[in-house]
GROMACS .gro file of C-alpha atoms in nm:
model
  398
    1MET     CA    1  13.498 -18.629  16.918
    2THR     CA    2  13.783 -18.430  17.069
    3LEU     CA    3  14.073 -18.563  17.270
    4THR     CA    4  13.932 -18.401  17.584
    5SER     CA    5  13.599 -18.582  17.572
    6GLU     CA    6  13.764 -18.916  17.496
    7ARG     CA    7  14.001 -18.914  17.791
    8SER     CA    8  13.874 -18.684  18.060
    9LEU     CA    9  13.626 -18.942  18.192
   10ASP     CA   10  13.868 -19.236  18.188
   11VAL     CA   11  14.108 -19.125  18.460
   12GLY     CA   12  14.013 -19.128  18.828
   13PRO     CA   13  14.183 -18.959  19.124
   14GLY     CA   14  14.401 -19.263  19.195
   15ARG     CA   15  14.546 -19.263  18.843
   16ARG     CA   16  14.606 -18.887  18.859
   17TRP     CA   17  14.806 -18.922  19.181
   18ALA     CA   18  14.994 -19.217  19.035
   19MET     CA   19  15.090 -19.003  18.735
   20LEU     CA   20  15.199 -18.727  18.974
   21GLY     CA   21  15.423 -18.980  19.150
   22ALA     CA   22  15.567 -19.102  18.820
   23SER     CA   23  15.629 -18.747  18.700
   24THR     CA   24  15.796 -18.657  19.029
   25LEU     CA   25  16.020 -18.965  19.011
   26ALA     CA   26  16.107 -18.883  18.650
   27GLN     CA   27  16.213 -18.531  18.741
   28ALA     CA   28  16.401 -18.649  19.051
   29SER     CA   29  16.592 -18.916  18.856
   30THR     CA   30  16.698 -18.669  18.589
   31ALA     CA   31  16.803 -18.427  18.866
   32VAL     CA   32  17.041 -18.699  18.986
   33MET     CA   33  17.197 -18.702  18.638
   34ALA     CA   34  17.203 -18.324  18.600
   35HIS     CA   35  17.332 -18.232  18.947
   36GLY     CA   36  17.496 -18.553  19.067
   37PRO     CA   37  17.829 -18.509  18.883
   38ALA     CA   38  17.906 -18.216  19.114
   39PHE     CA   39  17.963 -18.479  19.383
   40LEU     CA   40  18.225 -18.647  19.163
   41ILE     CA   41  18.462 -18.353  19.200
   42PRO     CA   42  18.661 -18.493  19.498
   43ALA     CA   43  18.707 -18.826  19.319
   44LEU     CA   44  18.804 -18.653  18.993
   45VAL     CA   45  19.075 -18.464  19.179
   46GLN     CA   46  19.203 -18.758  19.385
   47GLN     CA   47  19.161 -19.048  19.142
   48GLU     CA   48  19.211 -18.879  18.805
   49GLY     CA   49  19.461 -18.613  18.914
   50LEU     CA   50  19.255 -18.325  18.775
   51SER     CA   51  19.285 -17.972  18.904
   52LEU     CA   52  18.985 -17.840  19.093
   53ALA     CA   53  18.901 -17.607  18.804
   54ARG     CA   54  18.911 -17.887  18.545
   55ALA     CA   55  18.709 -18.119  18.769
   56GLY     CA   56  18.452 -17.842  18.800
   57LEU     CA   57  18.428 -17.819  18.420
   58VAL     CA   58  18.365 -18.192  18.395
   59ALA     CA   59  18.094 -18.170  18.661
   60ALA     CA   60  17.936 -17.873  18.480
   61ALA     CA   61  17.893 -18.067  18.152
   62PRO     CA   62  17.540 -18.194  18.225
   63THR     CA   63  17.425 -17.848  18.331
   64LEU     CA   64  17.541 -17.711  17.996
   65GLY     CA   65  17.352 -17.988  17.820
   66VAL     CA   66  17.035 -17.903  18.013
   67MET     CA   67  17.054 -17.532  17.931
   68LEU     CA   68  17.104 -17.588  17.559
   69THR     CA   69  16.810 -17.826  17.513
   70LEU     CA   70  16.530 -17.713  17.746
   71VAL     CA   71  16.342 -17.512  17.484
   72ALA     CA   72  16.385 -17.781  17.219
   73TRP     CA   73  16.239 -18.047  17.448
   74GLY     CA   74  15.956 -17.807  17.533
   75LEU     CA   75  15.878 -17.759  17.164
   76LEU     CA   76  15.873 -18.136  17.111
   77THR     CA   77  15.636 -18.169  17.408
   78ASP     CA   78  15.402 -17.913  17.250
   79ARG     CA   79  15.407 -18.099  16.918
   80ARG     CA   80  15.416 -18.467  17.017
   81GLY     CA   81  15.292 -18.493  17.376
   82GLU     CA   82  15.424 -18.555  17.725
   83ARG     CA   83  15.445 -18.935  17.733
   84LEU     CA   84  15.667 -18.962  17.425
   85VAL     CA   85  15.904 -18.694  17.551
   86LEU     CA   86  15.929 -18.845  17.898
   87LEU     CA   87  15.994 -19.196  17.768
   88SER     CA   88  16.244 -19.095  17.500
   89GLY     CA   89  16.424 -18.849  17.729
   90LEU     CA   90  16.451 -19.092  18.020
   91LEU     CA   91  16.568 -19.373  17.792
   92LEU     CA   92  16.834 -19.150  17.635
   93THR     CA   93  16.943 -19.036  17.981
   94SER     CA   94  16.987 -19.399  18.086
   95VAL     CA   95  17.191 -19.469  17.772
   96ALA     CA   96  17.410 -19.165  17.841
   97GLY     CA   97  17.457 -19.284  18.199
   98LEU     CA   98  17.565 -19.624  18.072
   99ALA     CA   99  17.807 -19.450  17.836
  100ALA     CA  100  17.950 -19.266  18.137
  101VAL     CA  101  17.994 -19.597  18.319
  102LEU     CA  102  18.186 -19.739  18.022
  103ALA     CA  103  18.372 -19.420  17.922
  104PRO     CA  104  18.746 -19.497  17.871
  105GLY     CA  105  18.873 -19.159  17.991
  106VAL     CA  106  18.782 -18.819  18.131
  107ALA     CA  107  18.719 -18.668  17.788
  108TRP     CA  108  18.462 -18.932  17.695
  109LEU     CA  109  18.314 -18.913  18.044
  110THR     CA  110  18.260 -18.539  17.992
  111VAL     CA  111  18.087 -18.603  17.658
  112ALA     CA  112  17.863 -18.865  17.818
  113LEU     CA  113  17.772 -18.629  18.102
  114PHE     CA  114  17.687 -18.353  17.853
  115LEU     CA  115  17.460 -18.589  17.661
  116GLY     CA  116  17.309 -18.705  17.989
  117GLY     CA  117  17.219 -18.348  18.082
  118ALA     CA  118  17.083 -18.278  17.733
  119SER     CA  119  16.857 -18.583  17.763
  120ALA     CA  120  16.762 -18.512  18.126
  121ALA     CA  121  16.618 -18.173  18.027
  122SER     CA  122  16.327 -18.360  17.867
  123SER     CA  123  16.151 -18.419  18.199
  124SER     CA  124  16.134 -18.053  18.299
  125ALA     CA  125  15.847 -17.934  18.082
  126ALA     CA  126  15.692 -18.275  18.012
  127SER     CA  127  15.654 -18.385  18.375
  128GLY     CA  128  15.517 -18.044  18.471
  129ARG     CA  129  15.262 -18.056  18.193
  130VAL     CA  130  15.141 -18.399  18.306
  131VAL     CA  131  15.059 -18.243  18.644
  132VAL     CA  132  14.893 -17.933  18.500
  133GLY     CA  133  14.704 -18.136  18.241
  134TRP     CA  134  14.555 -18.394  18.475
  135PHE     CA  135  14.485 -18.191  18.789
  136PRO     CA  136  14.202 -17.936  18.811
  137PRO     CA  137  14.299 -17.573  18.877
  138ARG     CA  138  14.205 -17.586  19.245
  139ARG     CA  139  14.440 -17.881  19.305
  140ARG     CA  140  14.728 -17.787  19.074
  141GLY     CA  141  14.914 -17.572  19.325
  142LEU     CA  142  14.943 -17.858  19.573
  143ALA     CA  143  15.020 -18.113  19.302
  144MET     CA  144  15.288 -17.894  19.144
  145GLY     CA  145  15.436 -17.820  19.485
  146ILE     CA  146  15.478 -18.195  19.535
  147ARG     CA  147  15.629 -18.231  19.190
  148GLN     CA  148  15.870 -17.942  19.258
  149MET     CA  149  16.014 -18.141  19.551
  150SER     CA  150  16.182 -18.357  19.291
  151GLN     CA  151  16.488 -18.138  19.246
  152PRO     CA  152  16.595 -18.123  19.613
  153VAL     CA  153  16.510 -18.493  19.648
  154GLY     CA  154  16.725 -18.576  19.346
  155VAL     CA  155  17.012 -18.363  19.473
  156GLY     CA  156  16.980 -18.528  19.813
  157VAL     CA  157  16.995 -18.877  19.662
  158ALA     CA  158  17.301 -18.776  19.461
  159ALA     CA  159  17.471 -18.624  19.766
  160ILE     CA  160  17.413 -18.937  19.974
  161SER     CA  161  17.511 -19.193  19.711
  162ILE     CA  162  17.738 -19.066  19.433
  163ALA     CA  163  18.021 -18.922  19.643
  164VAL     CA  164  18.030 -19.231  19.866
  165VAL     CA  165  18.025 -19.481  19.578
  166ALA     CA  166  18.284 -19.281  19.382
  167ASP     CA  167  18.516 -19.273  19.683
  168ALA     CA  168  18.480 -19.645  19.753
  169HIS     CA  169  18.452 -19.794  19.404
  170GLY     CA  170  18.546 -19.528  19.151
  171ILE     CA  171  18.385 -19.265  18.931
  172HIS     CA  172  18.248 -19.500  18.667
  173VAL     CA  173  18.074 -19.724  18.919
  174ALA     CA  174  17.914 -19.414  19.076
  175MET     CA  175  17.749 -19.333  18.744
  176TRP     CA  176  17.531 -19.642  18.787
  177VAL     CA  177  17.327 -19.434  19.034
  178PRO     CA  178  17.163 -19.197  18.779
  179THR     CA  179  17.160 -19.476  18.518
  180ILE     CA  180  16.953 -19.707  18.737
  181ALA     CA  181  16.735 -19.421  18.866
  182THR     CA  182  16.635 -19.305  18.517
  183ALA     CA  183  16.584 -19.664  18.398
  184LEU     CA  184  16.340 -19.728  18.684
  185ALA     CA  185  16.163 -19.401  18.609
  186THR     CA  186  16.130 -19.503  18.243
  187VAL     CA  187  15.949 -19.822  18.341
  188LEU     CA  188  15.714 -19.641  18.579
  189VAL     CA  189  15.629 -19.373  18.321
  190LEU     CA  190  15.566 -19.645  18.061
  191VAL     CA  191  15.318 -19.817  18.292
  192VAL     CA  192  15.144 -19.517  18.448
  193VAL     CA  193  15.157 -19.198  18.241
  194ILE     CA  194  14.922 -19.109  17.956
  195ASP     CA  195  14.901 -18.778  17.776
  196PRO     CA  196  14.658 -18.536  17.942
  197PRO     CA  197  14.360 -18.417  17.742
  198ARG     CA  198  14.403 -18.104  17.536
  199PRO     CA  199  14.190 -17.941  17.269
  200ASP     CA  200  14.243 -18.026  16.904
  201PRO     CA  201  14.439 -17.733  16.752
  202ARG     CA  202  14.221 -17.755  16.440
  203GLU     CA  203  13.913 -17.690  16.655
  204GLN     CA  204  14.074 -17.444  16.897
  205PRO     CA  205  14.376 -17.270  16.740
  206SER     CA  206  14.627 -17.144  16.993
  207ALA     CA  207  14.768 -16.794  16.967
  208ASN     CA  208  15.116 -16.700  17.083
  209PRO     CA  209  15.063 -16.627  17.457
  210TYR     CA  210  15.351 -16.378  17.458
  211ARG     CA  211  15.163 -16.144  17.224
  212GLY     CA  212  14.921 -15.885  17.352
  213ASN     CA  213  15.029 -15.877  17.718
  214THR     CA  214  15.336 -15.901  17.938
  215PHE     CA  215  15.211 -16.162  18.186
  216LEU     CA  216  15.450 -16.443  18.094
  217ALA     CA  217  15.747 -16.211  18.043
  218ARG     CA  218  15.691 -16.060  18.387
  219ILE     CA  219  15.675 -16.404  18.551
  220HIS     CA  220  16.003 -16.497  18.381
  221GLY     CA  221  16.154 -16.174  18.513
  222VAL     CA  222  16.027 -16.235  18.865
  223SER     CA  223  16.165 -16.589  18.864
  224VAL     CA  224  16.507 -16.468  18.747
  225LEU     CA  225  16.517 -16.207  19.023
  226LEU     CA  226  16.417 -16.460  19.289
  227VAL     CA  227  16.681 -16.709  19.174
  228VAL     CA  228  16.952 -16.468  19.294
  229PRO     CA  229  16.884 -16.488  19.673
  230GLN     CA  230  16.806 -16.859  19.637
  231PHE     CA  231  17.148 -16.939  19.493
  232VAL     CA  232  17.328 -16.693  19.720
  233VAL     CA  233  17.195 -16.896  20.014
  234TRP     CA  234  17.251 -17.233  19.845
  235THR     CA  235  17.609 -17.143  19.747
  236PHE     CA  236  17.735 -16.965  20.057
  237ALA     CA  237  17.537 -17.093  20.357
  238LEU     CA  238  17.773 -17.380  20.437
  239VAL     CA  239  18.096 -17.186  20.388
  240TRP     CA  240  17.957 -16.893  20.591
  241LEU     CA  241  17.873 -17.124  20.881
  242VAL     CA  242  18.224 -17.272  20.870
  243GLN     CA  243  18.426 -16.955  20.812
  244ASP     CA  244  18.232 -16.688  20.997
  245ARG     CA  245  18.043 -16.887  21.260
  246GLY     CA  246  18.314 -17.143  21.339
  247TRP     CA  247  18.102 -17.452  21.272
  248SER     CA  248  18.254 -17.783  21.172
  249PRO     CA  249  18.192 -17.887  20.811
  250GLY     CA  250  17.988 -18.186  20.929
  251ALA     CA  251  17.757 -17.979  21.148
  252ALA     CA  252  17.720 -17.713  20.880
  253GLY     CA  253  17.638 -17.976  20.618
  254ALA     CA  254  17.374 -18.132  20.842
  255LEU     CA  255  17.208 -17.794  20.898
  256VAL     CA  256  17.209 -17.716  20.526
  257ALA     CA  257  17.055 -18.057  20.450
  258LEU     CA  258  16.784 -17.995  20.711
  259ALA     CA  259  16.714 -17.656  20.558
  260GLN     CA  260  16.678 -17.817  20.213
  261VAL     CA  261  16.411 -18.049  20.351
  262GLY     CA  262  16.232 -17.743  20.484
  263GLY     CA  263  16.260 -17.582  20.143
  264ALA     CA  264  16.100 -17.884  19.975
  265LEU     CA  265  15.810 -17.875  20.222
  266GLY     CA  266  15.782 -17.499  20.171
  267ARG     CA  267  15.716 -17.555  19.801
  268ILE     CA  268  15.422 -17.780  19.888
  269ALA     CA  269  15.287 -17.526  20.138
  270ALA     CA  270  15.309 -17.242  19.886
  271GLY     CA  271  15.128 -17.449  19.624
  272GLN     CA  272  14.851 -17.543  19.866
  273LEU     CA  273  14.816 -17.179  19.968
  274SER     CA  274  14.769 -17.076  19.605
  275ASP     CA  275  14.487 -17.330  19.570
  276VAL     CA  276  14.318 -17.202  19.885
  277VAL     CA  277  14.330 -16.833  19.792
  278GLY     CA  278  14.257 -16.901  19.423
  279SER     CA  279  14.563 -16.718  19.296
  280ARG     CA  280  14.922 -16.795  19.200
  281MET     CA  281  15.038 -16.434  19.179
  282ARG     CA  282  14.931 -16.308  19.521
  283PRO     CA  283  15.126 -16.582  19.703
  284LEU     CA  284  15.415 -16.520  19.462
  285ARG     CA  285  15.422 -16.155  19.571
  286TRP     CA  286  15.405 -16.261  19.937
  287VAL     CA  287  15.702 -16.493  19.882
  288ALA     CA  288  15.900 -16.213  19.717
  289THR     CA  289  15.822 -15.983  20.009
  290ALA     CA  290  15.923 -16.249  20.262
  291ALA     CA  291  16.246 -16.316  20.071
  292ALA     CA  292  16.340 -15.948  20.070
  293LEU     CA  293  16.272 -15.909  20.441
  294THR     CA  294  16.448 -16.234  20.534
  295MET     CA  295  16.763 -16.164  20.332
  296ALA     CA  296  16.784 -15.809  20.470
  297ALA     CA  297  16.742 -15.939  20.825
  298LEU     CA  298  17.001 -16.210  20.761
  299GLY     CA  299  17.251 -15.954  20.635
  300GLY     CA  300  17.196 -15.734  20.938
  301ALA     CA  301  17.210 -16.019  21.190
  302ALA     CA  302  17.523 -16.167  21.030
  303GLY     CA  303  17.690 -15.827  21.030
  304LEU     CA  304  17.615 -15.779  21.400
  305ASP     CA  305  17.718 -16.140  21.476
  306TRP     CA  306  17.382 -16.216  21.635
  307ALA     CA  307  17.293 -16.579  21.706
  308VAL     CA  308  16.958 -16.533  21.530
  309ALA     CA  309  17.150 -16.526  21.201
  310VAL     CA  310  17.161 -16.908  21.203
  311PRO     CA  311  16.782 -16.956  21.222
  312LEU     CA  312  16.752 -16.683  20.959
  313ILE     CA  313  16.972 -16.877  20.715
  314ILE     CA  314  16.733 -17.172  20.755
  315LEU     CA  315  16.432 -16.948  20.700
  316ALA     CA  316  16.600 -16.791  20.397
  317THR     CA  317  16.658 -17.137  20.248
  318VAL     CA  318  16.288 -17.218  20.284
  319VAL     CA  319  16.149 -16.884  20.167
  320THR     CA  320  16.373 -16.829  19.866
  321VAL     CA  321  16.267 -17.155  19.696
  322ALA     CA  322  15.893 -17.131  19.768
  323ASP     CA  323  15.822 -16.932  19.451
  324ASN     CA  324  15.935 -17.204  19.211
  325GLY     CA  325  15.617 -17.409  19.190
  326LEU     CA  326  15.393 -17.103  19.185
  327ALA     CA  327  15.568 -16.951  18.884
  328PHE     CA  328  15.594 -17.286  18.705
  329THR     CA  329  15.223 -17.356  18.745
  330ALA     CA  330  15.122 -17.005  18.639
  331VAL     CA  331  15.337 -17.021  18.324
  332ALA     CA  332  15.189 -17.357  18.221
  333GLU     CA  333  14.832 -17.240  18.290
  334ARG     CA  334  14.868 -16.913  18.101
  335ALA     CA  335  15.063 -17.052  17.804
  336GLY     CA  336  14.806 -17.326  17.741
  337PRO     CA  337  14.849 -17.685  17.622
  338HIS     CA  338  14.994 -17.594  17.281
  339TRP     CA  339  15.257 -17.347  17.409
  340SER     CA  340  15.341 -17.443  17.766
  341GLY     CA  341  15.631 -17.670  17.669
  342ARG     CA  342  15.818 -17.383  17.507
  343ALA     CA  343  15.717 -17.136  17.775
  344LEU     CA  344  15.841 -17.367  18.052
  345GLY     CA  345  16.161 -17.420  17.854
  346ILE     CA  346  16.218 -17.044  17.843
  347GLN     CA  347  16.135 -17.020  18.213
  348ASN     CA  348  16.388 -17.285  18.313
  349THR     CA  349  16.659 -17.169  18.073
  350SER     CA  350  16.650 -16.815  18.209
  351GLN     CA  351  16.671 -16.948  18.565
  352PHE     CA  352  16.959 -17.181  18.481
  353LEU     CA  353  17.157 -16.900  18.316
  354THR     CA  354  17.103 -16.672  18.614
  355SER     CA  355  17.192 -16.940  18.866
  356ALA     CA  356  17.517 -17.004  18.680
  357LEU     CA  357  17.618 -16.640  18.724
  358VAL     CA  358  17.538 -16.616  19.096
  359PRO     CA  359  17.830 -16.819  19.241
  360PRO     CA  360  18.114 -16.629  19.067
  361LEU     CA  361  17.955 -16.286  19.110
  362GLY     CA  362  17.853 -16.368  19.466
  363GLY     CA  363  18.207 -16.482  19.534
  364LEU     CA  364  18.335 -16.143  19.422
  365ALA     CA  365  18.083 -15.972  19.649
  366VAL     CA  366  18.192 -16.184  19.946
  367THR     CA  367  18.559 -16.118  19.870
  368HIS     CA  368  18.518 -15.742  19.862
  369GLY     CA  369  18.227 -15.688  20.102
  370GLY     CA  370  18.190 -15.995  20.321
  371TYR     CA  371  17.901 -16.233  20.377
  372PRO     CA  372  17.670 -15.987  20.559
  373ALA     CA  373  17.687 -15.734  20.277
  374THR     CA  374  17.632 -16.006  20.017
  375PHE     CA  375  17.322 -16.134  20.198
  376ALA     CA  376  17.186 -15.780  20.227
  377LEU     CA  377  17.262 -15.708  19.861
  378ALA     CA  378  17.066 -16.019  19.760
  379ALA     CA  379  16.759 -15.866  19.930
  380LEU     CA  380  16.739 -15.603  19.657
  381PHE     CA  381  16.644 -15.856  19.388
  382PRO     CA  382  16.320 -15.982  19.548
  383LEU     CA  383  16.244 -15.620  19.639
  384VAL     CA  384  16.236 -15.538  19.267
  385ALA     CA  385  16.040 -15.856  19.200
  386ILE     CA  386  15.756 -15.744  19.429
  387ALA     CA  387  15.656 -15.469  19.189
  388LEU     CA  388  15.702 -15.691  18.884
  389VAL     CA  389  15.462 -15.970  18.990
  390PRO     CA  390  15.167 -15.944  18.745
  391VAL     CA  391  14.885 -15.965  18.999
  392ASP     CA  392  14.682 -15.720  18.791
  393GLN     CA  393  14.689 -15.948  18.484
  394GLU     CA  394  14.608 -16.279  18.653
  395PRO     CA  395  14.285 -16.449  18.547
  396ALA     CA  396  14.070 -16.615  18.810
  397LEU     CA  397  14.122 -16.987  18.863
  398SER     CA  398  13.834 -17.181  18.718
   0.00000   0.00000   0.00000
């Protein structure tokens, strides 16, 4: 008897949604570890006497750890299953967080943050595969859209808590936030999550999904192109509102936070739309088209100093992140249960590398051309992505 027939009848809708919640919490808690140290920068400068550049390097340590281990965790997920990877990764992330709490100096803190990021990368492919494995094709878009809310939720939790705790009680105390979050997620995953059914490789050998067609490679390319306008908006929206529009930092921050909530809801809407129309690629092309039009309109409105530029920056924040769940789901579905861990690792690594390049290159563009030109330039990337979306190679959802 195969693994599929043993387990597929044992899990009802309630357990599936519980596993979705556990997977979302796992990803959100590791996002606190991966992205939260950015909110330590003010405390590192004020309390440790670091320069802004050196504080930025310390805060970047977990991101480096994530980028270097995504594919490896994906391979382990393919070989050993989702539950093991989630539990071991979350546990190691908690241990790294505790090491950061106890670190005797900045150097050891940096090492602990790097190890925390390297461990946190485990949840990326594994939590996504739990969703894809347990939800039927016509519900996966919605389910993955909910799961993809985890990153902005995690960043929001970090923004609210870490900077405040670090300012009031110190950097090391602030690191209890991701430590406790990942520890709680470990317990929930232990109680709720089981590996989704997948065919026995001896009965159904899996071929390399990258051979014979360009579907996955084109999705990776589309995702990389769409990361550019997303991180242009994420990086420069607040400073543009303050410098060019004359907003106070508090008001600008509140608007950016509101826009992030809209972006999280937009991911759910895009996923639900893909379920309704029975396609991931057609909505992905629509999102790319909307991103190109919105960024071009934003550049023009900002250049002409029109008031509509402010609503457009909110719309751009929502539109430019809506593709994430669509691409993630399509990669997992096409790669199959024996390859999706590695494929999702490649997907995320390429996006991380691109997102790391956007702030410095975008800063150069702003310096030499201004914000309006930079926004308009970012519209070219989704414009190229429109033609690259592999609608012609997409199989029907079954």
